[in-house]
């Protein structure tokens, strides 16, 4: 009986909140028809998944020719990343970019529940989460954190950890270099830009562990590679990476 009463109260609270603050879908700008979420059902259905139609590279997840016997893309074959596996939920098309920018730069942190839904689906489909010792975000440099006031990747990582019952830590990894934005850099420039940018604050939390690193967007994988390099240097057993979106290289 208490449970039914609780549900009824929650429904009334939702209706009041909807009336006071209508949830507007960040993609079609219409009123969302999903309870406690902003992206409407229609737009959820139309979000483009990261290309899994082909065979994914066993390391980075990029689509490859299924006939390749080593299961690796040309990039991973040329230079093996430090992470063991990386997967992404969505292709970084115009719709996804707009939502990520609303969340990341326009302070629309209420979009985090929508994004965590999408991330959770990809996490459960791609990794054996029982083997993950800790979920960690790609950290922001303290200077950037002060100006932005929140780390979008930390919000996503904490939310994912709660949903899947895993441990979360935003303290294990540190960003030691305040690197300039790499939006307009190519693969070589990105690699140089993040070289030596990360350090491990608590090596005992990393040694012999399996860590799942969360970020919003992966482009060349240079940032995640550098993160994995720092974690592996401290003896991490496996580093897996999961991002909301996968962008193509500029
Ligand atoms: Zn919509
Ligand atoms: Zn690859």
PDB file of C-alpha atoms and ligand atoms in Angstrom:
ATOM      1  CA  UNK A   1       0.000   0.000   0.000  1.00  0.00           C
ATOM      2  CA  UNK A   2       2.831   2.393   0.911  1.00  0.00           C
ATOM      3  CA  UNK A   3       4.464   1.528  -2.385  1.00  0.00           C
ATOM      4  CA  UNK A   4       1.331   2.453  -4.363  1.00  0.00           C
ATOM      5  CA  UNK A   5       0.995   5.693  -2.406  1.00  0.00           C
ATOM      6  CA  UNK A   6       4.684   6.453  -3.090  1.00  0.00           C
ATOM      7  CA  UNK A   7       4.186   5.901  -6.819  1.00  0.00           C
ATOM      8  CA  UNK A   8       1.111   8.144  -6.856  1.00  0.00           C
ATOM      9  CA  UNK A   9       3.018  10.902  -5.053  1.00  0.00           C
ATOM     10  CA  UNK A  10       5.905  10.561  -7.530  1.00  0.00           C
ATOM     11  CA  UNK A  11       3.430  10.861 -10.450  1.00  0.00           C
ATOM     12  CA  UNK A  12       1.915  14.028  -8.998  1.00  0.00           C
ATOM     13  CA  UNK A  13       5.413  15.454  -8.331  1.00  0.00           C
ATOM     14  CA  UNK A  14       6.392  14.702 -11.955  1.00  0.00           C
ATOM     15  CA  UNK A  15       3.250  16.385 -13.266  1.00  0.00           C
ATOM     16  CA  UNK A  16       3.886  19.489 -11.138  1.00  0.00           C
ATOM     17  CA  UNK A  17       7.547  19.612 -12.227  1.00  0.00           C
ATOM     18  CA  UNK A  18       6.492  19.214 -15.889  1.00  0.00           C
ATOM     19  CA  UNK A  19       4.056  22.069 -15.548  1.00  0.00           C
ATOM     20  CA  UNK A  20       6.592  24.353 -13.863  1.00  0.00           C
ATOM     21  CA  UNK A  21       9.562  23.329 -16.034  1.00  0.00           C
ATOM     22  CA  UNK A  22       8.398  21.659 -19.251  1.00  0.00           C
ATOM     23  CA  UNK A  23      11.049  19.272 -20.513  1.00  0.00           C
ATOM     24  CA  UNK A  24      12.050  20.420 -23.972  1.00  0.00           C
ATOM     25  CA  UNK A  25      13.739  17.916 -26.269  1.00  0.00           C
ATOM     26  CA  UNK A  26      17.181  19.333 -27.137  1.00  0.00           C
ATOM     27  CA  UNK A  27      16.990  17.820 -30.634  1.00  0.00           C
ATOM     28  CA  UNK A  28      13.519  18.602 -32.055  1.00  0.00           C
ATOM     29  CA  UNK A  29      12.771  21.380 -29.514  1.00  0.00           C
ATOM     30  CA  UNK A  30       9.320  19.877 -28.885  1.00  0.00           C
ATOM     31  CA  UNK A  31       7.944  18.956 -25.458  1.00  0.00           C
ATOM     32  CA  UNK A  32       9.387  15.630 -24.340  1.00  0.00           C
ATOM     33  CA  UNK A  33       6.938  12.737 -23.980  1.00  0.00           C
ATOM     34  CA  UNK A  34       9.344  10.699 -21.824  1.00  0.00           C
ATOM     35  CA  UNK A  35       8.963  10.713 -18.051  1.00  0.00           C
ATOM     36  CA  UNK A  36      11.904  12.453 -16.333  1.00  0.00           C
ATOM     37  CA  UNK A  37      13.855  12.626 -19.586  1.00  0.00           C
ATOM     38  CA  UNK A  38      14.402  15.417 -22.119  1.00  0.00           C
ATOM     39  CA  UNK A  39      15.094  13.644 -25.414  1.00  0.00           C
ATOM     40  CA  UNK A  40      11.677  12.602 -26.795  1.00  0.00           C
ATOM     41  CA  UNK A  41      10.940   9.018 -27.890  1.00  0.00           C
ATOM     42  CA  UNK A  42      11.026   9.942 -31.547  1.00  0.00           C
ATOM     43  CA  UNK A  43      14.484  11.507 -31.282  1.00  0.00           C
ATOM     44  CA  UNK A  44      15.769   8.626 -29.124  1.00  0.00           C
ATOM     45  CA  UNK A  45      14.716   6.240 -31.906  1.00  0.00           C
ATOM     46  CA  UNK A  46      16.519   8.351 -34.493  1.00  0.00           C
ATOM     47  CA  UNK A  47      19.833   8.776 -32.696  1.00  0.00           C
ATOM     48  CA  UNK A  48      22.477   7.158 -34.830  1.00  0.00           C
ATOM     49  CA  UNK A  49      24.362   4.379 -33.077  1.00  0.00           C
ATOM     50  CA  UNK A  50      28.089   4.197 -33.575  1.00  0.00           C
ATOM     51  CA  UNK A  51      28.728   1.942 -36.570  1.00  0.00           C
ATOM     52  CA  UNK A  52      28.335  -1.619 -35.371  1.00  0.00           C
ATOM     53  CA  UNK A  53      26.820  -2.711 -38.655  1.00  0.00           C
ATOM     54  CA  UNK A  54      30.237  -3.934 -39.709  1.00  0.00           C
ATOM     55  CA  UNK A  55      32.663  -5.949 -37.600  1.00  0.00           C
ATOM     56  CA  UNK A  56      34.197  -3.735 -34.877  1.00  0.00           C
ATOM     57  CA  UNK A  57      37.984  -3.593 -34.451  1.00  0.00           C
ATOM     58  CA  UNK A  58      38.576  -5.719 -31.357  1.00  0.00           C
ATOM     59  CA  UNK A  59      40.473  -2.865 -29.701  1.00  0.00           C
ATOM     60  CA  UNK A  60      39.048   0.508 -30.741  1.00  0.00           C
ATOM     61  CA  UNK A  61      35.638  -0.560 -32.070  1.00  0.00           C
ATOM     62  CA  UNK A  62      35.975   1.142 -35.467  1.00  0.00           C
ATOM     63  CA  UNK A  63      34.240  -0.830 -38.216  1.00  0.00           C
ATOM     64  CA  UNK A  64      36.595  -3.104 -40.159  1.00  0.00           C
ATOM     65  CA  UNK A  65      36.440  -5.576 -42.994  1.00  0.00           C
ATOM     66  CA  UNK A  66      35.166  -8.835 -41.422  1.00  0.00           C
ATOM     67  CA  UNK A  67      37.661 -10.823 -43.507  1.00  0.00           C
ATOM     68  CA  UNK A  68      40.647  -9.414 -41.600  1.00  0.00           C
ATOM     69  CA  UNK A  69      41.871 -12.296 -39.501  1.00  0.00           C
ATOM     70  CA  UNK A  70      43.637 -10.280 -36.798  1.00  0.00           C
ATOM     71  CA  UNK A  71      40.425  -8.338 -36.079  1.00  0.00           C
ATOM     72  CA  UNK A  72      42.256  -5.000 -35.954  1.00  0.00           C
ATOM     73  CA  UNK A  73      41.787  -1.757 -37.875  1.00  0.00           C
ATOM     74  CA  UNK A  74      44.743  -0.241 -39.735  1.00  0.00           C
ATOM     75  CA  UNK A  75      45.277   2.356 -37.020  1.00  0.00           C
ATOM     76  CA  UNK A  76      45.450  -0.164 -34.133  1.00  0.00           C
ATOM     77  CA  UNK A  77      47.680  -2.428 -36.204  1.00  0.00           C
ATOM     78  CA  UNK A  78      50.061   0.467 -36.923  1.00  0.00           C
ATOM     79  CA  UNK A  79      50.232   1.658 -33.358  1.00  0.00           C
ATOM     80  CA  UNK A  80      48.668  -0.519 -30.654  1.00  0.00           C
ATOM     81  CA  UNK A  81      46.706   1.673 -28.189  1.00  0.00           C
ATOM     82  CA  UNK A  82      47.407   1.401 -24.460  1.00  0.00           C
ATOM     83  CA  UNK A  83      43.718   0.712 -23.741  1.00  0.00           C
ATOM     84  CA  UNK A  84      42.509  -2.838 -24.247  1.00  0.00           C
ATOM     85  CA  UNK A  85      39.108  -2.006 -25.633  1.00  0.00           C
ATOM     86  CA  UNK A  86      37.161   1.159 -26.453  1.00  0.00           C
ATOM     87  CA  UNK A  87      33.523   1.411 -27.443  1.00  0.00           C
ATOM     88  CA  UNK A  88      31.150   4.319 -28.128  1.00  0.00           C
ATOM     89  CA  UNK A  89      27.377   4.532 -28.026  1.00  0.00           C
ATOM     90  CA  UNK A  90      26.580   7.108 -30.703  1.00  0.00           C
ATOM     91  CA  UNK A  91      27.988   8.508 -33.907  1.00  0.00           C
ATOM     92  CA  UNK A  92      28.927  12.155 -33.382  1.00  0.00           C
ATOM     93  CA  UNK A  93      26.541  13.587 -35.943  1.00  0.00           C
ATOM     94  CA  UNK A  94      24.895  17.039 -35.833  1.00  0.00           C
ATOM     95  CA  UNK A  95      22.140  15.919 -33.408  1.00  0.00           C
ATOM     96  CA  UNK A  96      24.519  14.220 -30.977  1.00  0.00           C
ATOM     97  CA  UNK A  97      26.939  17.164 -31.146  1.00  0.00           C
ATOM     98  CA  UNK A  98      24.196  19.589 -30.260  1.00  0.00           C
ATOM     99  CA  UNK A  99      23.139  17.558 -27.212  1.00  0.00           C
ATOM    100  CA  UNK A 100      26.743  17.108 -26.041  1.00  0.00           C
ATOM    101  CA  UNK A 101      27.412  20.845 -26.409  1.00  0.00           C
ATOM    102  CA  UNK A 102      24.226  21.723 -24.480  1.00  0.00           C
ATOM    103  CA  UNK A 103      25.445  19.447 -21.703  1.00  0.00           C
ATOM    104  CA  UNK A 104      29.129  20.344 -21.799  1.00  0.00           C
ATOM    105  CA  UNK A 105      29.265  24.064 -22.554  1.00  0.00           C
ATOM    106  CA  UNK A 106      25.734  25.390 -21.988  1.00  0.00           C
ATOM    107  CA  UNK A 107      25.309  24.058 -18.462  1.00  0.00           C
ATOM    108  CA  UNK A 108      22.310  21.876 -19.258  1.00  0.00           C
ATOM    109  CA  UNK A 109      23.384  19.233 -16.768  1.00  0.00           C
ATOM    110  CA  UNK A 110      19.794  17.944 -16.511  1.00  0.00           C
ATOM    111  CA  UNK A 111      20.530  16.155 -19.815  1.00  0.00           C
ATOM    112  CA  UNK A 112      22.812  13.783 -17.909  1.00  0.00           C
ATOM    113  CA  UNK A 113      20.019  11.244 -17.237  1.00  0.00           C
ATOM    114  CA  UNK A 114      19.288  10.979 -20.964  1.00  0.00           C
ATOM    115  CA  UNK A 115      22.968  10.511 -21.722  1.00  0.00           C
ATOM    116  CA  UNK A 116      23.497   8.003 -18.939  1.00  0.00           C
ATOM    117  CA  UNK A 117      20.601   5.899 -20.359  1.00  0.00           C
ATOM    118  CA  UNK A 118      22.400   5.729 -23.699  1.00  0.00           C
ATOM    119  CA  UNK A 119      25.794   5.092 -22.106  1.00  0.00           C
ATOM    120  CA  UNK A 120      24.424   2.314 -19.892  1.00  0.00           C
ATOM    121  CA  UNK A 121      23.003   0.465 -22.892  1.00  0.00           C
ATOM    122  CA  UNK A 122      26.372   0.503 -24.645  1.00  0.00           C
ATOM    123  CA  UNK A 123      28.252  -0.402 -21.433  1.00  0.00           C
ATOM    124  CA  UNK A 124      26.098  -3.456 -20.763  1.00  0.00           C
ATOM    125  CA  UNK A 125      26.245  -4.574 -24.391  1.00  0.00           C
ATOM    126  CA  UNK A 126      30.011  -4.153 -24.753  1.00  0.00           C
ATOM    127  CA  UNK A 127      31.722  -5.028 -21.453  1.00  0.00           C
ATOM    128  CA  UNK A 128      31.471  -7.615 -18.724  1.00  0.00           C
ATOM    129  CA  UNK A 129      30.770  -5.063 -16.006  1.00  0.00           C
ATOM    130  CA  UNK A 130      31.203  -7.613 -13.209  1.00  0.00           C
ATOM    131  CA  UNK A 131      34.921  -7.505 -13.994  1.00  0.00           C
ATOM    132  CA  UNK A 132      35.200  -3.724 -13.630  1.00  0.00           C
ATOM    133  CA  UNK A 133      36.877  -2.699 -10.362  1.00  0.00           C
ATOM    134  CA  UNK A 134      36.271   1.013 -10.772  1.00  0.00           C
ATOM    135  CA  UNK A 135      34.668   3.456 -13.205  1.00  0.00           C
ATOM    136  CA  UNK A 136      36.644   6.662 -13.620  1.00  0.00           C
ATOM    137  CA  UNK A 137      36.160   9.812 -15.722  1.00  0.00           C
ATOM    138  CA  UNK A 138      38.721  11.545 -17.910  1.00  0.00           C
ATOM    139  CA  UNK A 139      39.566  14.406 -15.526  1.00  0.00           C
ATOM    140  CA  UNK A 140      39.557  18.110 -16.262  1.00  0.00           C
ATOM    141  CA  UNK A 141      42.545  20.197 -15.258  1.00  0.00           C
ATOM    142  CA  UNK A 142      41.724  22.150 -12.037  1.00  0.00           C
ATOM    143  CA  UNK A 143      41.978  25.474 -13.911  1.00  0.00           C
ATOM    144  CA  UNK A 144      39.409  24.326 -16.462  1.00  0.00           C
ATOM    145  CA  UNK A 145      37.241  22.856 -13.722  1.00  0.00           C
ATOM    146  CA  UNK A 146      37.087  26.218 -11.959  1.00  0.00           C
ATOM    147  CA  UNK A 147      35.936  28.013 -15.114  1.00  0.00           C
ATOM    148  CA  UNK A 148      33.496  25.286 -16.215  1.00  0.00           C
ATOM    149  CA  UNK A 149      32.356  24.380 -12.653  1.00  0.00           C
ATOM    150  CA  UNK A 150      31.648  20.758 -13.537  1.00  0.00           C
ATOM    151  CA  UNK A 151      33.230  17.877 -15.431  1.00  0.00           C
ATOM    152  CA  UNK A 152      30.694  16.410 -17.847  1.00  0.00           C
ATOM    153  CA  UNK A 153      32.582  13.100 -18.010  1.00  0.00           C
ATOM    154  CA  UNK A 154      32.553  12.804 -14.205  1.00  0.00           C
ATOM    155  CA  UNK A 155      28.776  13.309 -14.132  1.00  0.00           C
ATOM    156  CA  UNK A 156      28.348  10.561 -16.746  1.00  0.00           C
ATOM    157  CA  UNK A 157      30.807   8.191 -15.034  1.00  0.00           C
ATOM    158  CA  UNK A 158      29.223   8.605 -11.590  1.00  0.00           C
ATOM    159  CA  UNK A 159      25.749   8.124 -13.003  1.00  0.00           C
ATOM    160  CA  UNK A 160      26.796   4.998 -14.924  1.00  0.00           C
ATOM    161  CA  UNK A 161      28.525   3.528 -11.857  1.00  0.00           C
ATOM    162  CA  UNK A 162      25.371   3.998  -9.788  1.00  0.00           C
ATOM    163  CA  UNK A 163      23.192   2.349 -12.424  1.00  0.00           C
ATOM    164  CA  UNK A 164      25.410  -0.721 -12.862  1.00  0.00           C
ATOM    165  CA  UNK A 165      26.413  -1.031  -9.183  1.00  0.00           C
ATOM    166  CA  UNK A 166      30.124  -0.408  -9.788  1.00  0.00           C
ATOM    167  CA  UNK A 167      32.577   1.633  -7.777  1.00  0.00           C
ATOM    168  CA  UNK A 168      33.245   5.202  -8.946  1.00  0.00           C
ATOM    169  CA  UNK A 169      36.241   7.386  -8.284  1.00  0.00           C
ATOM    170  CA  UNK A 170      36.938  10.860  -9.540  1.00  0.00           C
ATOM    171  CA  UNK A 171      40.190  11.039  -7.555  1.00  0.00           C
ATOM    172  CA  UNK A 172      42.371   8.228  -8.926  1.00  0.00           C
ATOM    173  CA  UNK A 173      43.394  10.042 -12.080  1.00  0.00           C
ATOM    174  CA  UNK A 174      44.683  13.615 -12.301  1.00  0.00           C
ATOM    175  CA  UNK A 175      45.089  15.945 -15.234  1.00  0.00           C
ATOM    176  CA  UNK A 176      48.491  17.480 -14.658  1.00  0.00           C
ATOM    177  CA  UNK A 177      48.752  19.605 -17.800  1.00  0.00           C
ATOM    178  CA  UNK A 178      46.159  22.164 -18.798  1.00  0.00           C
ATOM    179  CA  UNK A 179      46.067  21.247 -22.480  1.00  0.00           C
ATOM    180  CA  UNK A 180      44.457  23.606 -24.989  1.00  0.00           C
ATOM    181  CA  UNK A 181      41.303  22.422 -26.742  1.00  0.00           C
ATOM    182  CA  UNK A 182      42.051  19.996 -29.546  1.00  0.00           C
ATOM    183  CA  UNK A 183      38.864  20.368 -31.550  1.00  0.00           C
ATOM    184  CA  UNK A 184      40.760  21.670 -34.572  1.00  0.00           C
ATOM    185  CA  UNK A 185      43.831  19.452 -34.317  1.00  0.00           C
ATOM    186  CA  UNK A 186      44.541  16.427 -36.510  1.00  0.00           C
ATOM    187  CA  UNK A 187      45.705  13.035 -35.226  1.00  0.00           C
ATOM    188  CA  UNK A 188      49.391  14.016 -34.792  1.00  0.00           C
ATOM    189  CA  UNK A 189      48.558  17.320 -33.114  1.00  0.00           C
ATOM    190  CA  UNK A 190      46.161  15.658 -30.660  1.00  0.00           C
ATOM    191  CA  UNK A 191      48.746  13.066 -29.670  1.00  0.00           C
ATOM    192  CA  UNK A 192      51.348  15.755 -28.931  1.00  0.00           C
ATOM    193  CA  UNK A 193      48.784  17.949 -27.182  1.00  0.00           C
ATOM    194  CA  UNK A 194      47.912  15.332 -24.530  1.00  0.00           C
ATOM    195  CA  UNK A 195      51.363  13.725 -24.153  1.00  0.00           C
ATOM    196  CA  UNK A 196      52.136  13.374 -20.425  1.00  0.00           C
ATOM    197  CA  UNK A 197      48.907  15.146 -19.469  1.00  0.00           C
ATOM    198  CA  UNK A 198      47.717  12.557 -16.914  1.00  0.00           C
ATOM    199  CA  UNK A 199      49.032  11.172 -13.660  1.00  0.00           C
ATOM    200  CA  UNK A 200      47.760   8.627 -11.149  1.00  0.00           C
ATOM    201  CA  UNK A 201      47.091   9.998  -7.668  1.00  0.00           C
ATOM    202  CA  UNK A 202      46.429   6.634  -5.999  1.00  0.00           C
ATOM    203  CA  UNK A 203      48.562   3.901  -7.617  1.00  0.00           C
ATOM    204  CA  UNK A 204      47.329   1.278  -5.130  1.00  0.00           C
ATOM    205  CA  UNK A 205      43.811   1.760  -6.567  1.00  0.00           C
ATOM    206  CA  UNK A 206      45.083   0.981 -10.043  1.00  0.00           C
ATOM    207  CA  UNK A 207      47.555  -1.892  -9.643  1.00  0.00           C
ATOM    208  CA  UNK A 208      46.201  -5.194 -11.048  1.00  0.00           C
ATOM    209  CA  UNK A 209      42.754  -3.665 -11.520  1.00  0.00           C
ATOM    210  CA  UNK A 210      40.323  -3.428 -14.423  1.00  0.00           C
ATOM    211  CA  UNK A 211      39.306   0.189 -14.959  1.00  0.00           C
ATOM    212  CA  UNK A 212      36.555   1.556 -17.150  1.00  0.00           C
ATOM    213  CA  UNK A 213      37.339   5.116 -18.284  1.00  0.00           C
ATOM    214  CA  UNK A 214      34.464   7.376 -19.342  1.00  0.00           C
ATOM    215  CA  UNK A 215      34.569  10.368 -21.666  1.00  0.00           C
ATOM    216  CA  UNK A 216      31.973  12.218 -23.707  1.00  0.00           C
ATOM    217  CA  UNK A 217      33.548  12.078 -27.169  1.00  0.00           C
ATOM    218  CA  UNK A 218      36.342   9.994 -28.702  1.00  0.00           C
ATOM    219  CA  UNK A 219      37.908  11.225 -31.931  1.00  0.00           C
ATOM    220  CA  UNK A 220      41.379   9.820 -32.588  1.00  0.00           C
ATOM    221  CA  UNK A 221      41.529   8.124 -29.196  1.00  0.00           C
ATOM    222  CA  UNK A 222      44.656  10.165 -28.280  1.00  0.00           C
ATOM    223  CA  UNK A 223      43.247  11.303 -24.909  1.00  0.00           C
ATOM    224  CA  UNK A 224      42.061   7.829 -23.902  1.00  0.00           C
ATOM    225  CA  UNK A 225      45.349   6.348 -25.076  1.00  0.00           C
ATOM    226  CA  UNK A 226      47.272   8.773 -22.866  1.00  0.00           C
ATOM    227  CA  UNK A 227      44.979   8.027 -19.909  1.00  0.00           C
ATOM    228  CA  UNK A 228      45.476   4.283 -20.439  1.00  0.00           C
ATOM    229  CA  UNK A 229      49.239   4.789 -20.715  1.00  0.00           C
ATOM    230  CA  UNK A 230      49.309   6.503 -17.305  1.00  0.00           C
ATOM    231  CA  UNK A 231      47.140   3.769 -15.740  1.00  0.00           C
ATOM    232  CA  UNK A 232      49.141   0.916 -17.277  1.00  0.00           C
ATOM    233  CA  UNK A 233      52.380   2.534 -16.088  1.00  0.00           C
ATOM    234  CA  UNK A 234      51.062   2.129 -12.545  1.00  0.00           C
ATOM    235  CA  UNK A 235      50.267  -1.532 -13.164  1.00  0.00           C
ATOM    236  CA  UNK A 236      46.599  -1.481 -14.250  1.00  0.00           C
ATOM    237  CA  UNK A 237      45.687  -4.917 -15.566  1.00  0.00           C
ATOM    238  CA  UNK A 238      43.062  -3.834 -18.082  1.00  0.00           C
ATOM    239  CA  UNK A 239      41.880  -0.439 -19.230  1.00  0.00           C
ATOM    240  CA  UNK A 240      38.559  -0.277 -20.998  1.00  0.00           C
ATOM    241  CA  UNK A 241      37.123   2.947 -22.378  1.00  0.00           C
ATOM    242  CA  UNK A 242      33.566   3.984 -23.103  1.00  0.00           C
ATOM    243  CA  UNK A 243      32.435   7.239 -24.645  1.00  0.00           C
ATOM    244  CA  UNK A 244      29.020   8.601 -25.405  1.00  0.00           C
ATOM    245  CA  UNK A 245      30.004   9.543 -28.974  1.00  0.00           C
ATOM    246  CA  UNK A 246      32.577   8.622 -31.591  1.00  0.00           C
ATOM    247  CA  UNK A 247      33.641  11.374 -33.979  1.00  0.00           C
ATOM    248  CA  UNK A 248      35.483  10.915 -37.216  1.00  0.00           C
ATOM    249  CA  UNK A 249      38.991  12.341 -37.415  1.00  0.00           C
ATOM    250  CA  UNK A 250      39.110  15.928 -38.703  1.00  0.00           C
TER     251      UNK A 250
HETATM  252 ZN1  LIG B   1      12.742  15.270 -29.923  1.00  0.00          ZN
HETATM  253 ZN1  LIG B   2      41.192  -0.225 -34.027  1.00  0.00          ZN
END
